[in-house]
């Protein structure tokens, strides 16, 4: 344990964590792990089903628990946007990897996202995307080892910039 050879992607829903993660894993020759899929596998339910059945707080508890038990090496880990609410999970993820915040403006997130509830976004009753964004950004910034501004960039460029950070002598 304690090897920090993973890359952990954090950021708002729609920031591209899963998409970038899959491609980055191919480029770097790593495994890819999507923690939302691990949650769905462990619970046998889709994220939005967990949220509607257990509430946002119930979902966050499950997410914190599952993420705090991830054991993998040489992997790109794409997390759910709400993982930063779980202190235990974030402490564990920082122990096993380098945390990368994929930063996007609230406007760009809005353009990329469809129905927030169908995507399994942990929104409190009556909470807007803007309020969620304002609440989460300080947490992403707090936990990030590396922040990558993704605004106006194509996926190829984002992957190229990240691979340069994690494989600086090659290209």
Backbone as JSON, one array per atom type, in Angstrom:
{
  "sequence": "XXXXXXXXXXXXXXXXXXXXXXXXXXXXXXXXXXXXXXXXXXXXXXXXXXXXXXXXXXXXXXXXXXXXXXXXXXXXXXXXXXXXXXXXXXXXXXXXXXXXXXXXXXXXXXXXXXXXXXXXXXXXXXXXXXXXXXXXXXXXXXXXXXXXXXXXXXXXXXXXXXXXXXXXXXX",
  "N": [[0.86, -1.2, 0.0], [0.3, 2.39, -0.09], [1.71, 3.19, -2.34], [2.09, 5.75, -4.66], [1.23, 5.69, -7.35], [-0.97, 6.17, -8.92], [-3.31, 8.13, -10.87], [-5.63, 10.44, -9.98], [-8.64, 11.68, -10.99], [-10.5, 14.57, -10.47], [-13.38, 16.75, -10.33], [-16.07, 18.81, -11.6], [-19.29, 17.37, -12.52], [-19.45, 16.42, -15.9], [-17.04, 17.55, -16.58], [-15.31, 15.94, -17.89], [-13.97, 13.77, -16.76], [-14.22, 10.89, -16.92], [-14.07, 10.42, -19.72], [-11.61, 11.67, -20.46], [-10.02, 10.2, -18.74], [-10.12, 7.49, -19.72], [-8.82, 7.73, -22.23], [-6.35, 8.84, -21.44], [-5.38, 6.73, -19.89], [-4.9, 4.83, -21.88], [-2.88, 6.15, -23.35], [-0.84, 6.4, -21.42], [-0.48, 3.79, -20.76], [-1.83, 2.55, -18.64], [-4.17, 1.15, -16.22], [-7.76, 1.75, -16.24], [-10.1, 3.11, -14.05], [-13.35, 3.68, -13.06], [-14.84, 5.27, -10.53], [-17.56, 5.7, -10.06], [-18.74, 3.6, -11.46], [-17.82, 1.48, -9.95], [-19.22, 1.95, -7.58], [-21.84, 1.54, -8.54], [-21.65, -1.15, -9.24], [-21.07, -2.36, -6.74], [-23.4, -1.73, -5.29], [-25.45, -2.54, -6.88], [-27.15, -0.83, -8.1], [-28.14, 2.04, -10.11], [-26.57, 5.31, -10.12], [-28.44, 7.49, -9.94], [-30.62, 6.11, -8.95], [-29.77, 5.32, -6.42], [-29.53, 7.85, -5.23], [-32.23, 8.74, -5.37], [-33.47, 6.79, -3.81], [-31.99, 6.59, -1.36], [-31.44, 9.16, -0.72], [-29.52, 12.26, -0.97], [-27.57, 12.47, 1.06], [-27.31, 9.8, 1.89], [-26.31, 8.67, -0.45], [-23.85, 10.06, -0.61], [-22.55, 8.99, 1.63], [-22.23, 6.3, 0.85], [-20.63, 6.71, -1.41], [-18.33, 7.87, -0.25], [-17.47, 5.74, 1.35], [-16.98, 3.63, -0.56], [-15.01, 4.83, -2.24], [-12.97, 5.22, -0.39], [-11.97, 2.73, -0.08], [-10.76, 1.88, -2.39], [-8.39, -0.02, -4.01], [-5.74, -0.05, -6.0], [-3.24, -0.02, -8.59], [-1.02, 1.82, -10.73], [-3.07, 3.13, -12.2], [-5.63, 5.11, -13.78], [-7.9, 6.95, -12.14], [-11.16, 7.8, -12.35], [-13.29, 9.89, -10.67], [-16.5, 10.44, -9.04], [-18.21, 13.58, -9.26], [-18.91, 14.47, -6.72], [-17.19, 13.35, -4.9], [-15.38, 14.83, -3.4], [-16.69, 15.63, -1.11], [-16.33, 13.66, 0.7], [-14.26, 13.21, 3.22], [-12.69, 11.11, 4.22], [-12.49, 9.45, 1.95], [-11.11, 11.2, 0.19], [-8.7, 11.59, 1.55], [-7.65, 9.0, 1.42], [-7.49, 8.66, -1.41], [-5.6, 10.61, -2.04], [-3.43, 9.49, -0.81], [-2.91, 7.25, -2.37], [-2.47, 8.24, -4.88], [-1.87, 10.88, -7.36], [-3.73, 13.76, -7.28], [-5.74, 15.21, -9.67], [-7.3, 18.08, -10.72], [-9.74, 18.71, -12.98], [-10.49, 21.53, -14.36], [-13.22, 23.6, -15.15], [-15.31, 26.23, -16.39], [-18.41, 27.34, -14.9], [-20.32, 27.93, -16.84], [-19.44, 26.41, -19.04], [-19.73, 23.84, -17.99], [-22.51, 23.75, -17.68], [-23.3, 23.81, -20.39], [-22.37, 21.31, -21.23], [-23.73, 19.43, -19.69], [-26.69, 17.46, -19.48], [-29.77, 16.6, -18.28], [-29.46, 16.98, -14.94], [-30.32, 15.37, -12.78], [-30.81, 12.87, -13.96], [-28.25, 12.17, -14.58], [-27.24, 11.42, -12.21], [-26.31, 13.31, -10.44], [-25.35, 14.66, -7.37], [-27.41, 16.6, -6.14], [-28.76, 18.85, -3.82], [-32.09, 19.34, -2.56], [-33.72, 21.76, -4.48], [-31.32, 22.99, -5.14], [-29.2, 24.86, -7.28], [-27.24, 24.56, -10.32], [-25.25, 26.52, -10.33], [-25.01, 27.13, -7.58], [-24.14, 24.67, -6.63], [-21.7, 24.47, -7.98], [-20.3, 26.67, -6.88], [-20.1, 25.75, -4.28], [-18.55, 23.44, -4.52], [-16.1, 24.03, -5.91], [-14.08, 25.25, -4.15], [-13.42, 22.96, -2.67], [-12.43, 21.18, -4.61], [-10.15, 22.62, -5.3], [-8.81, 22.58, -2.87], [-8.09, 19.87, -2.52], [-6.65, 19.21, -4.8], [-3.62, 18.19, -6.37], [-2.61, 18.86, -8.74], [-3.81, 21.25, -11.0], [-5.69, 21.51, -13.88], [-6.61, 23.64, -16.32], [-9.33, 23.33, -18.35], [-10.89, 24.69, -20.1], [-12.18, 25.52, -23.26], [-10.56, 23.69, -24.55], [-9.72, 20.88, -26.59], [-10.26, 17.35, -26.21], [-7.98, 15.84, -26.92], [-5.91, 17.68, -26.56], [-6.04, 18.13, -23.79], [-5.42, 15.56, -22.79], [-2.87, 15.31, -23.84], [-1.52, 17.39, -22.47], [-1.74, 16.44, -19.82], [-0.41, 13.96, -20.02], [2.12, 14.87, -20.53], [2.78, 15.99, -18.08], [2.88, 13.7, -16.48], [4.62, 12.02, -17.8], [7.14, 13.34, -18.39], [9.69, 13.17, -19.74], [9.26, 11.82, -22.05], [7.55, 11.91, -25.26]],
  "CA": [[0.0, 0.0, 0.0], [1.08, 3.61, 0.01], [2.34, 3.61, -3.6], [1.35, 6.88, -5.22], [1.39, 5.61, -8.8], [-2.25, 6.37, -9.6], [-3.72, 9.51, -11.15], [-7.03, 10.55, -9.57], [-9.27, 12.83, -11.64], [-11.65, 15.15, -9.78], [-13.95, 17.91, -11.01], [-17.52, 18.86, -11.72], [-19.89, 16.48, -13.52], [-19.34, 17.0, -17.24], [-15.7, 18.1, -16.82], [-14.6, 15.02, -18.77], [-13.11, 12.86, -15.99], [-14.25, 9.53, -17.47], [-13.61, 10.45, -21.1], [-10.18, 11.95, -20.43], [-9.4, 9.09, -18.03], [-9.97, 6.33, -20.6], [-7.8, 8.03, -23.24], [-5.09, 9.0, -20.73], [-4.94, 5.38, -19.51], [-4.34, 4.22, -23.09], [-1.65, 6.86, -23.68], [0.18, 6.11, -20.41], [-0.36, 2.35, -20.56], [-2.33, 2.25, -17.29], [-5.56, 0.69, -16.11], [-8.73, 2.81, -16.02], [-11.11, 2.74, -13.08], [-14.37, 4.71, -12.85], [-15.37, 4.96, -9.19], [-19.03, 5.64, -10.14], [-19.1, 2.24, -11.88], [-17.56, 0.61, -8.79], [-20.37, 2.17, -6.69], [-23.0, 0.86, -9.14], [-21.4, -2.59, -9.14], [-21.2, -2.79, -5.34], [-24.76, -1.56, -4.77], [-26.43, -3.12, -7.81], [-28.1, 0.24, -8.48], [-27.59, 3.2, -10.81], [-26.36, 6.44, -9.2], [-29.68, 8.26, -9.69], [-31.5, 5.27, -8.13], [-29.26, 5.43, -5.04], [-29.9, 9.19, -4.75], [-33.68, 8.85, -5.14], [-33.89, 5.86, -2.75], [-31.27, 6.81, -0.09], [-31.22, 10.59, -0.55], [-28.17, 12.74, -1.29], [-26.65, 12.13, 2.15], [-27.09, 8.35, 1.81], [-25.41, 8.46, -1.58], [-22.51, 10.56, -0.26], [-21.96, 8.01, 2.55], [-21.81, 5.15, 0.04], [-19.52, 7.16, -2.25], [-17.16, 8.04, 0.63], [-17.05, 4.4, 1.75], [-16.42, 2.91, -1.71], [-13.76, 5.48, -2.68], [-11.93, 5.08, 0.63], [-11.5, 1.35, -0.11], [-10.2, 1.54, -3.69], [-7.0, -0.48, -3.99], [-5.3, -0.28, -7.36], [-1.96, 0.62, -8.87], [-0.85, 2.21, -12.14], [-4.41, 3.33, -12.74], [-6.26, 6.42, -13.84], [-9.17, 6.8, -11.42], [-12.13, 8.89, -12.55], [-14.2, 9.89, -9.52], [-17.72, 11.21, -9.19], [-18.0, 14.99, -8.92], [-19.17, 14.74, -5.3], [-16.24, 12.62, -4.06], [-14.67, 15.76, -2.52], [-17.4, 15.79, 0.16], [-15.9, 12.57, 1.58], [-12.91, 13.46, 3.72], [-12.02, 9.8, 4.3], [-12.19, 9.05, 0.56], [-10.08, 12.07, -0.39], [-7.44, 11.29, 2.24], [-7.19, 7.74, 0.84], [-7.13, 8.87, -2.82], [-4.34, 11.37, -2.06], [-2.37, 8.55, -0.39], [-2.61, 6.27, -3.42], [-2.26, 8.85, -6.19], [-1.79, 12.33, -7.57], [-5.08, 14.23, -7.56], [-5.78, 16.2, -10.74], [-8.58, 18.78, -10.85], [-10.07, 19.16, -14.33], [-11.22, 22.77, -14.08], [-14.04, 24.18, -16.21], [-16.21, 27.27, -15.89], [-19.78, 26.92, -14.67], [-21.03, 28.03, -18.13], [-19.07, 25.25, -19.86], [-20.35, 22.67, -17.37], [-23.93, 23.81, -18.03], [-23.43, 23.42, -21.81], [-22.08, 19.88, -21.4], [-24.65, 18.57, -18.94], [-28.12, 17.43, -19.8], [-30.56, 16.54, -17.05], [-28.57, 16.69, -13.81], [-30.84, 14.28, -11.95], [-30.61, 11.61, -14.69], [-26.82, 11.86, -14.56], [-26.85, 10.99, -10.87], [-25.59, 14.4, -9.77], [-25.81, 14.8, -5.99], [-27.96, 17.95, -5.91], [-29.72, 18.95, -2.72], [-33.4, 19.86, -2.98], [-33.74, 23.17, -4.84], [-29.98, 23.52, -5.41], [-28.92, 25.13, -8.69], [-25.89, 24.2, -10.77], [-24.35, 27.59, -9.88], [-24.78, 26.96, -6.15], [-23.33, 23.46, -6.5], [-20.38, 24.83, -8.48], [-19.7, 27.55, -5.87], [-19.84, 24.94, -3.09], [-17.54, 22.4, -4.77], [-14.8, 24.51, -6.41], [-13.06, 25.35, -3.09], [-13.02, 21.61, -2.27], [-11.55, 20.67, -5.68], [-8.88, 23.34, -5.18], [-8.17, 22.13, -1.63], [-7.54, 18.52, -2.63], [-5.86, 19.02, -6.03], [-2.16, 18.29, -6.43], [-2.41, 19.49, -10.05], [-5.05, 21.8, -11.56], [-5.58, 21.7, -15.31], [-7.72, 24.41, -16.89], [-9.77, 22.59, -19.54], [-11.76, 25.56, -20.88], [-11.88, 25.73, -24.67], [-9.58, 22.73, -25.06], [-10.2, 19.59, -27.07], [-9.81, 16.25, -25.36], [-6.62, 15.47, -27.31], [-5.0, 18.64, -25.94], [-6.06, 17.87, -22.34], [-4.68, 14.32, -22.58], [-1.48, 15.61, -24.15], [-0.97, 18.18, -21.35], [-1.62, 15.57, -18.65], [0.64, 12.96, -20.23], [3.4, 15.58, -20.41], [3.03, 16.14, -16.65], [3.16, 12.42, -15.87], [5.69, 11.36, -18.56], [7.8, 14.52, -18.94], [10.85, 12.98, -20.62], [8.83, 11.23, -23.32], [6.49, 12.58, -26.0]],
  "C": [[0.89, 1.24, 0.0], [1.82, 4.0, -1.27], [1.46, 4.68, -4.22], [1.42, 6.87, -6.74], [0.08, 5.69, -9.58], [-2.45, 7.85, -9.9], [-5.22, 9.55, -10.88], [-7.61, 11.82, -10.17], [-10.49, 13.28, -10.84], [-12.15, 16.35, -10.58], [-15.46, 17.78, -11.1], [-18.03, 17.77, -12.69], [-19.8, 17.17, -14.88], [-17.97, 17.58, -17.56], [-14.86, 17.18, -17.71], [-13.72, 14.01, -18.06], [-13.06, 11.45, -16.6], [-13.68, 9.49, -18.89], [-12.1, 10.65, -21.17], [-9.44, 10.76, -19.79], [-9.13, 7.88, -18.9], [-8.83, 6.56, -21.59], [-6.41, 8.16, -22.59], [-4.51, 7.64, -20.32], [-4.3, 4.67, -20.7], [-2.98, 4.83, -23.42], [-0.52, 6.48, -22.71], [0.37, 4.62, -20.15], [-0.78, 1.92, -19.16], [-3.7, 1.57, -17.38], [-6.45, 1.92, -15.98], [-9.78, 2.29, -15.05], [-12.06, 3.93, -12.89], [-15.05, 4.41, -11.53], [-16.91, 4.96, -9.16], [-19.49, 4.24, -10.54], [-18.86, 1.24, -10.75], [-18.73, 0.72, -7.8], [-21.59, 1.41, -7.23], [-22.87, -0.66, -9.03], [-21.64, -3.09, -7.72], [-22.64, -2.73, -4.83], [-25.82, -2.24, -5.64], [-27.48, -2.1, -8.25], [-27.37, 1.32, -9.27], [-27.47, 4.36, -9.82], [-27.66, 7.18, -8.89], [-30.68, 7.45, -8.87], [-31.07, 5.35, -6.66], [-29.7, 6.77, -4.45], [-31.4, 9.27, -4.48], [-34.15, 7.93, -4.02], [-33.27, 6.18, -1.39], [-31.09, 8.29, 0.22], [-29.77, 10.96, -0.85], [-27.18, 12.32, -0.21], [-26.31, 10.64, 2.16], [-26.12, 8.01, 0.69], [-23.99, 8.87, -1.24], [-21.79, 9.61, 0.7], [-21.42, 6.82, 1.79], [-20.59, 5.52, -0.79], [-18.23, 7.29, -1.44], [-16.59, 6.66, 0.99], [-16.35, 3.68, 0.59], [-15.08, 3.51, -2.13], [-12.64, 5.32, -1.67], [-11.36, 3.66, 0.67], [-10.88, 0.96, -1.46], [-8.73, 1.16, -3.54], [-6.62, -0.82, -5.42], [-3.93, 0.35, -7.53], [-1.85, 0.85, -10.37], [-2.19, 2.36, -12.84], [-4.76, 4.8, -12.82], [-7.62, 6.2, -13.2], [-10.04, 8.03, -11.68], [-13.14, 8.79, -11.41], [-15.49, 10.6, -9.89], [-17.46, 12.63, -8.73], [-18.15, 15.31, -7.44], [-18.19, 14.05, -4.37], [-15.55, 13.53, -3.05], [-15.42, 16.06, -1.21], [-16.95, 14.73, 1.18], [-14.46, 12.75, 2.01], [-12.07, 12.19, 3.77], [-11.59, 9.36, 2.9], [-11.05, 9.89, -0.01], [-8.71, 11.84, 0.26], [-6.82, 10.03, 1.62], [-6.71, 7.94, -0.6], [-5.82, 9.64, -2.94], [-3.16, 10.49, -1.63], [-1.95, 7.64, -1.53], [-2.34, 6.92, -4.78], [-2.08, 10.35, -6.17], [-3.17, 12.79, -8.0], [-5.04, 15.38, -8.56], [-7.19, 16.76, -10.87], [-8.75, 19.25, -12.29], [-11.03, 20.33, -14.18], [-11.94, 23.28, -15.32], [-14.94, 25.23, -15.6], [-17.62, 26.69, -15.72], [-20.58, 26.94, -15.99], [-20.72, 26.81, -19.01], [-19.67, 23.96, -19.31], [-21.82, 22.62, -17.77], [-24.16, 23.35, -19.47], [-23.27, 21.92, -22.0], [-23.11, 18.96, -20.76], [-26.06, 18.61, -19.49], [-28.88, 17.54, -18.5], [-29.67, 16.08, -15.89], [-29.02, 15.49, -12.99], [-30.62, 12.93, -12.63], [-29.15, 11.19, -14.69], [-26.35, 11.4, -13.19], [-26.01, 12.04, -10.17], [-26.2, 14.61, -8.39], [-26.21, 16.24, -5.69], [-28.91, 17.91, -4.73], [-31.01, 19.56, -3.27], [-33.32, 21.36, -3.26], [-32.38, 23.79, -5.17], [-29.77, 23.71, -6.91], [-27.51, 24.66, -9.03], [-24.89, 25.24, -10.27], [-24.01, 27.45, -8.4], [-23.89, 25.74, -5.88], [-21.88, 23.75, -6.89], [-19.62, 25.66, -7.43], [-19.31, 26.77, -4.61], [-18.65, 23.99, -3.31], [-16.16, 22.92, -5.17], [-13.75, 24.65, -5.3], [-12.55, 23.97, -2.62], [-12.11, 20.99, -3.32], [-10.17, 21.31, -5.54], [-8.1, 22.88, -3.96], [-7.45, 20.79, -1.82], [-6.61, 18.32, -3.82], [-4.37, 19.14, -5.81], [-1.79, 19.04, -7.72], [-3.77, 20.01, -10.5], [-4.81, 22.04, -13.04], [-6.82, 22.44, -15.81], [-8.09, 23.77, -18.23], [-10.65, 23.44, -20.47], [-11.28, 25.75, -22.31], [-10.88, 24.76, -25.27], [-10.27, 21.46, -25.54], [-9.61, 18.5, -26.18], [-8.36, 15.86, -25.66], [-5.59, 16.38, -26.63], [-4.9, 18.41, -24.43], [-5.22, 16.64, -22.02], [-3.19, 14.55, -22.81], [-0.82, 16.39, -23.01], [-0.77, 17.31, -20.11], [-0.51, 14.54, -18.83], [2.02, 13.6, -20.15], [3.78, 15.78, -18.94], [3.51, 14.82, -16.05], [4.21, 11.58, -16.6], [6.55, 12.45, -19.19], [8.92, 14.26, -19.92], [10.47, 12.32, -21.94], [7.83, 12.14, -24.01], [6.55, 12.15, -27.43]]
}
